[in-house]
Structure formats: C-alpha cells, structure tokens
Short mmCIF file of C-alpha atoms in Angstrom, two decimals:
data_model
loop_
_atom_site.label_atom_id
_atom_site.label_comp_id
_atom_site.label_asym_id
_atom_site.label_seq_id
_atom_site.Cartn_x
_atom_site.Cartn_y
_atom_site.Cartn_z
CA UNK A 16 23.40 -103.85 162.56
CA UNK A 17 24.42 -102.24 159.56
CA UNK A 18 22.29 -101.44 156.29
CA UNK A 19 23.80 -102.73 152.73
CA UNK A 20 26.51 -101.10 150.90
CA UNK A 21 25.41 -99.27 147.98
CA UNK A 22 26.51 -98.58 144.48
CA UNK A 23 28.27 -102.59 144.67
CA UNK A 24 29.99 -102.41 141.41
CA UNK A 25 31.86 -105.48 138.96
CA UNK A 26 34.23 -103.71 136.99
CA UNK A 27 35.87 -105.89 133.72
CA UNK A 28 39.31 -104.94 133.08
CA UNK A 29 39.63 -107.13 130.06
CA UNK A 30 42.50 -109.25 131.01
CA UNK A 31 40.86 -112.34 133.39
CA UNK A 32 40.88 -109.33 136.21
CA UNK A 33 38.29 -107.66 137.50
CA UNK A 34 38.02 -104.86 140.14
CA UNK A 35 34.60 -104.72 142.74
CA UNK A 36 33.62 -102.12 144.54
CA UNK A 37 30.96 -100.84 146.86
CA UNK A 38 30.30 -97.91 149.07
CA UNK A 39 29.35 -96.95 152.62
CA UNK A 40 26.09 -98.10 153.84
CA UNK A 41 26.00 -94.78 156.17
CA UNK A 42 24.84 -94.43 159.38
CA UNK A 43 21.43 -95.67 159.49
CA UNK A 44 21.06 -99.01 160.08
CA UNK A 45 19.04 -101.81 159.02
CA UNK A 46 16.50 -101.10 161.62
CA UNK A 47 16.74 -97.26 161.75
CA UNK A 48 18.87 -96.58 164.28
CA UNK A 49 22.58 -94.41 164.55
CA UNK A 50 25.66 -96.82 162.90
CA UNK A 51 28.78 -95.70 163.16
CA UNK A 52 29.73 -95.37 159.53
CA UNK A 53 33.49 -95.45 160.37
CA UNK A 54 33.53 -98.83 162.41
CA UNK A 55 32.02 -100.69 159.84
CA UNK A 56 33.95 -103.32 158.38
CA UNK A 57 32.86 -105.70 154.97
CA UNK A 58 32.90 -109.48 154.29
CA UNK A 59 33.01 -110.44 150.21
CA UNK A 60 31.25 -113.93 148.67
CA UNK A 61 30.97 -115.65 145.85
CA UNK A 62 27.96 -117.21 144.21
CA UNK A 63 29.38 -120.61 145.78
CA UNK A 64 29.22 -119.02 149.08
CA UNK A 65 32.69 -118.85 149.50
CA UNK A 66 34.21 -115.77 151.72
CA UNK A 67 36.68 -114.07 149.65
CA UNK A 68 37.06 -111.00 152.26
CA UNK A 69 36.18 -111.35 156.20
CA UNK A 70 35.78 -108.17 158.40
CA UNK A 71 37.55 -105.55 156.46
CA UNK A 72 37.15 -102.22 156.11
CA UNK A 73 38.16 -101.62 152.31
CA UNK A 74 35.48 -100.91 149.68
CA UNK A 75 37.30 -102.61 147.36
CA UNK A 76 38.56 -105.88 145.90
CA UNK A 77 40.92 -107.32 142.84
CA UNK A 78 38.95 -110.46 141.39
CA UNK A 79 40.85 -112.80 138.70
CA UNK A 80 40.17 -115.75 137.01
CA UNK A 81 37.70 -114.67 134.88
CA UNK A 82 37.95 -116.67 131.51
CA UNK A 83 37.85 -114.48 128.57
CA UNK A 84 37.22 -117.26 126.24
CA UNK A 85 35.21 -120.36 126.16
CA UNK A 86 31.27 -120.61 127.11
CA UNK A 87 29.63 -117.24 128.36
CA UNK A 88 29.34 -117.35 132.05
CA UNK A 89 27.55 -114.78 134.88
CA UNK A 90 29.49 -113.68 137.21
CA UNK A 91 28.12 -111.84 140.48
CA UNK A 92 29.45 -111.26 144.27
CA UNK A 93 27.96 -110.44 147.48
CA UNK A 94 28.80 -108.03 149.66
CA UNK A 95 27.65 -107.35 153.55
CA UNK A 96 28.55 -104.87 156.25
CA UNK A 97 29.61 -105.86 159.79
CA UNK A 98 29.75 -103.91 162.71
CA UNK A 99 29.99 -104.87 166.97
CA UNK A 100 26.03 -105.95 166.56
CA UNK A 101 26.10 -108.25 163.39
CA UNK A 102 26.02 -108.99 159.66
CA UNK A 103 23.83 -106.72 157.64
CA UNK A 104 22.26 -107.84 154.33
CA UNK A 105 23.98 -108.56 151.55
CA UNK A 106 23.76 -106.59 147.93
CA UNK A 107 24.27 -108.62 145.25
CA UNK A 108 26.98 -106.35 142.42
CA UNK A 109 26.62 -106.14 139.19
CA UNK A 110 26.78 -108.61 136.11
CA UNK A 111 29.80 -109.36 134.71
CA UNK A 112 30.06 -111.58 131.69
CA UNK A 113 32.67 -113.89 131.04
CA UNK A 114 33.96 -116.21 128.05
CA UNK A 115 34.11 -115.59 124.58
CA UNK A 116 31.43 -113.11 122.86
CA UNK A 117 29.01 -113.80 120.18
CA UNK A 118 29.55 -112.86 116.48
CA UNK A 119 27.45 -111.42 113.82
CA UNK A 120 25.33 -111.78 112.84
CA UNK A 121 23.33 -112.36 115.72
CA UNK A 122 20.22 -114.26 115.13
CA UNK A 123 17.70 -115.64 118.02
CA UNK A 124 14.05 -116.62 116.54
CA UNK A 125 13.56 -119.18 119.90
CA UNK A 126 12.62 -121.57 117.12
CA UNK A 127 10.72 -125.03 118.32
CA UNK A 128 10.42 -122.96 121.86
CA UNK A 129 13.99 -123.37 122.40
CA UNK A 130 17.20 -120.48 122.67
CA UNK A 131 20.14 -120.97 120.44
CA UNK A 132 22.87 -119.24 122.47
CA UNK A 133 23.97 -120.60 125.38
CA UNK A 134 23.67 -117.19 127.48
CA UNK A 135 20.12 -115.82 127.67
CA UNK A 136 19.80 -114.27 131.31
CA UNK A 137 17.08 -112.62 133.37
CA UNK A 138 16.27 -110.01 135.76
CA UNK A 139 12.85 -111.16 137.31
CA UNK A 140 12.17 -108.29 139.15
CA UNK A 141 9.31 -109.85 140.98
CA UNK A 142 9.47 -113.66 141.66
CA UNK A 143 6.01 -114.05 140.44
CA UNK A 144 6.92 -112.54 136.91
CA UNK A 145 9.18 -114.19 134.57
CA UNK A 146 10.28 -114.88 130.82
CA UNK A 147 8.89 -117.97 128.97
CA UNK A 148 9.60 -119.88 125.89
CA UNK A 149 6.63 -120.57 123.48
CA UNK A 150 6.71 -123.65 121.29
CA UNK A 151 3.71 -122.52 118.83
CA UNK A 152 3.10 -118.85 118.71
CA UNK A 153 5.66 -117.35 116.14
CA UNK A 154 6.55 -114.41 114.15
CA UNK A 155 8.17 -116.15 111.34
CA UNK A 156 6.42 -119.61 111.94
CA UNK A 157 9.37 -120.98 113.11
CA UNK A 158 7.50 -122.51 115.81
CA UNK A 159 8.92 -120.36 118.40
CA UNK A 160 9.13 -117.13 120.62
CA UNK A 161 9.29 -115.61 123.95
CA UNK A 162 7.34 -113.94 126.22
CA UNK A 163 6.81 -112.45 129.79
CA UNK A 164 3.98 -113.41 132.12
CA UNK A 165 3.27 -111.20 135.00
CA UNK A 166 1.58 -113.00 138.19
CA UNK A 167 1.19 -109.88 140.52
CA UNK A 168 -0.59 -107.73 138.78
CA UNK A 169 0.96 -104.84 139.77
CA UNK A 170 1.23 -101.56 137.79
CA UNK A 171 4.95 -101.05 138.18
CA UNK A 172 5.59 -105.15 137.47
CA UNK A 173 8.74 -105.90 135.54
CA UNK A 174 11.13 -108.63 133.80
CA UNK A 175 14.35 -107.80 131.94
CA UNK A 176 15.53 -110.73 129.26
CA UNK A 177 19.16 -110.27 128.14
CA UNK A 178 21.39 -111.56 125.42
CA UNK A 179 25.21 -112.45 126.13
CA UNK A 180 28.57 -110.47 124.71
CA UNK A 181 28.19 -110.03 121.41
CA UNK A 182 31.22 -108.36 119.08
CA UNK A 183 31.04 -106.01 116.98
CA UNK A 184 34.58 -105.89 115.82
CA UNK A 185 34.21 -104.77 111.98
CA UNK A 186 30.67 -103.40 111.86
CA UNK A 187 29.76 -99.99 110.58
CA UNK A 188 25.91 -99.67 110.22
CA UNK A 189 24.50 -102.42 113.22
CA UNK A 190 20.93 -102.49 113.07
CA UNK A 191 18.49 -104.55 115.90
CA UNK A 192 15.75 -106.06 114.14
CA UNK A 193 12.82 -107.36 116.87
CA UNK A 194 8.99 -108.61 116.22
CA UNK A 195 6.89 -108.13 119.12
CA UNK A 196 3.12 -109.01 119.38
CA UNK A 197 0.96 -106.11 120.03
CA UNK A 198 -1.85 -107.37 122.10
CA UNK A 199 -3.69 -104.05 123.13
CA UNK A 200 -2.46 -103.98 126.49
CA UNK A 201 -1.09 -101.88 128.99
CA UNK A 202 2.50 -102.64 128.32
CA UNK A 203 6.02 -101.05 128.07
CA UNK A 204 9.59 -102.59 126.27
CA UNK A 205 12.00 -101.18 126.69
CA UNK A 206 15.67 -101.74 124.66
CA UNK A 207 18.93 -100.80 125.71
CA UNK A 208 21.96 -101.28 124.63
CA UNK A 209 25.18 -102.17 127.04
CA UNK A 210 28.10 -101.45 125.72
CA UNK A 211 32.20 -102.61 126.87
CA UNK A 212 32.12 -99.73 129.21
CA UNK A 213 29.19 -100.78 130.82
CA UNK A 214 27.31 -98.10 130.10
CA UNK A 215 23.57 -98.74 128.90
CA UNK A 216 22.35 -96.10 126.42
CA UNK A 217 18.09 -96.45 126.01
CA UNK A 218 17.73 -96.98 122.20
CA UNK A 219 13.99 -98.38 122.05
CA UNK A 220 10.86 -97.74 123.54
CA UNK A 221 7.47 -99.16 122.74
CA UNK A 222 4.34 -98.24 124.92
CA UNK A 223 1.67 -100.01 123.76
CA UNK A 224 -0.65 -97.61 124.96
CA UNK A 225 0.49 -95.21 121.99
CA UNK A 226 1.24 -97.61 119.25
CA UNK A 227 -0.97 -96.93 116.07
CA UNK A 228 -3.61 -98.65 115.00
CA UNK A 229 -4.52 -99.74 117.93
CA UNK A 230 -7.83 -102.26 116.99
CA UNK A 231 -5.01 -104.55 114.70
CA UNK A 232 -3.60 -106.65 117.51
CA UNK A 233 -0.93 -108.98 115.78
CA UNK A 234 3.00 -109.13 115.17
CA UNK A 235 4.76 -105.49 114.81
CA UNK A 236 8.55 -105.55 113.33
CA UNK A 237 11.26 -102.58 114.36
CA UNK A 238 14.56 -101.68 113.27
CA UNK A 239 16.91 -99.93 115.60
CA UNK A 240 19.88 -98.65 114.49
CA UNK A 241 22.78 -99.08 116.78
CA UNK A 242 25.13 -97.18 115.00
CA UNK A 243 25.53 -94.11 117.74
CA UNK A 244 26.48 -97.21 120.12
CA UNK A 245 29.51 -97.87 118.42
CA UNK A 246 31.31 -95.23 119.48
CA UNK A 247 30.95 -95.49 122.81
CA UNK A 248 32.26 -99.33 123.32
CA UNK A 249 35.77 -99.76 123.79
CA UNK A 250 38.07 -99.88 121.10
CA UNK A 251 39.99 -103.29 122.34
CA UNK A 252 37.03 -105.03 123.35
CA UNK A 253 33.59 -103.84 121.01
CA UNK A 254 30.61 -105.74 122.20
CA UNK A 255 27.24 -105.24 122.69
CA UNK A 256 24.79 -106.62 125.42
CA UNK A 257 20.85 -106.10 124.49
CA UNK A 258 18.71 -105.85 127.56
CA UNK A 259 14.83 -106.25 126.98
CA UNK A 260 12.24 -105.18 129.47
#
C-alpha cells in the first residue's frame, strides 16, 4: 500500500474558505516496496471522521465554513493514499485557526493555575511529554504558571505550547515579554513567531546550558521585540501566533 502524502498543507484564505493541499507520497510504499506513483488516488477527513473526498486523484481541496468570528477553534484534516492494495496512513495537515483573534494587549500569567484565553494548544511531540498548569509556583505570585514535564527522557524530547490569533492591527513597536525559571538544566525554548502568512520567523532562543550565571537558579525575564514581524503579516488580516517549545 501506499506511504503518506507529504507536505499536507491548510491554507487560510481569509474569507470562511480555505484551500488544502498535499503532495505525492512517491513510489515507495509503506512497506518498502515499488508503488506506482501515478495510480494512486486520495481520500480527505475531518477531525469528526467524516470523508470529505473518496478515491481521487487530486492533491487538492476547497474547504469552507470556517467562522472568522466567534470563539477560536483548531481546525485540522486527514489525508491518506489509496492504491489496488489498500489505504495508507494518514498525515494529519496543518493548523488552521478559526474565530475571532485576540487583542492587545495580550496578557497570560496562568494565574490560580488556570489559562485566561480560551485557545491555548499543544504539540506533544512525544505522548509521554506534555504542558502543565501550576497552581503555586509563580513569577509574579499570582499563584500561577506553566510548565513542561518530559517522561522519556530522551535527548531530542520536545513539547510546543501555543497561543491563539492575536491582532495586531494598530501596533508599531510589539514587544513579547516572558519569565521563565532557570533551573540549571539541560534545556532549550525556543520562540517563534507565526505570522497571517503562515510563515514562522525564530525570534527567541534560550539554551540553558549558556545562560549566565549559571549557580543563581530562579525566575529570568526577556523582552523580544517583534517589530521585524510586522512586516511580514498580511496587511488585511495582522495577527500573530506565539509558539513556545
């Protein structure tokens, strides 16, 4: 049977449409052998397990109904390759956010151990790893924070915590203020910053292995200016979506 098509990508278009699209799996299989890449055909789902396209051989699909206001919503499809012998896996696309973004300021201190926005999601990279809310350790004793526990162990181990849409419709100078707590560990965060095109640009990185000072473990504040990002978000639709990891 076939392997998964690659590069499955959700495309906003800014007006409740969207466009998804995927490539060629090629012509190795799942198990290693020859496929035919040119008799392979596709089938499209939804996260409700709905089939939205059955055995056909375009790489592409027109989505609609995606709300551009309300509540901030994921939205993600599925999409498989068929051939004579079977189904292949399916590759999940891209995120695509829905509903009505954010406004600044922006301002998440996970205060009492509980998130303030509706749309927090996650990228767990590893089942065993995962984000968790903290109802006593705090930066600003609020009473609150965040923070990733990692269960395997393993060097290359990761967890990506993301905010929703946020607009930045009117700002000049946006700055992303963060406290982290530097423990002495062997750990990595990195920030970037998503912008309308759905581009991410890199704009932080702390390795904790370099961080001065390294014998005063305790809270660290950074500023990030996100001016450069500006530019590159859409005109029509400015927003920003911070991904932590």
């Amino acid at each position: 049977k076939p392997n998964y098509p690659k590069n499955v990508t959700l495309t906003d278009l800014f007006n409740g449409n969207g466009n998804l699209t995927w490539e060629n799996p090629g012509n190795v299989g799942a198990n290693g052998y020859f496929v035919n890449p040119d008799l392979i055909t596709y089938n499209v789902y939804n996260t409700s397990g709905d089939t939205l396209l059955y055995h056909s051989p375009a790489t592409q699909l027109s989505v609609s109904g995606l709300p551009q206001t309300g509540d901030q919503e994921l939205v993600q499809y599925g999409v498989s390759a068929n051939n004579r012998t079977g189904e292949g896996d399916i590759m999940a696309s891209s995120v695509l956010i829905t509903g009505t973004p954010y406004s600044l300021p922006f301002h998440e201190s996970f205060s009492n151990g509980q998130t303030h926005y509706g749309m927090w999601w996650f990228d767990y990279g590893n089942q065993s790893n995962g984000w968790y809310l903290n109802g006593s350790l705090s930066a600003d004793d609020d009473g609150g924070s965040v923070y990733w526990y990692d269960r395997t162990g393993a060097e290359d181990a990761y967890c990506t915590m993301s905010t929703g849409k946020i607009n930045v419709t009117g700002a000049t100078k946006p700055v992303l203020e963060f406290s982290y707590y530097y423990n002495g560990g062997n750990f990595k965060i990195d920030v970037t910053c998503e912008n309308s095109t759905q581009s991410n640009t890199l704009v932080k990185e702390i390795n904790f292995a370099q961080e001065p000072n390294p014998s005063q473990f305790g809270w660290r504040t950074v500023f990030v200016d996100l001016t450069p990002e500006l530019a590159k978000a859409t005109a029509a639709n400015p927003y920003f979506v911070l991904h932590f990891t």
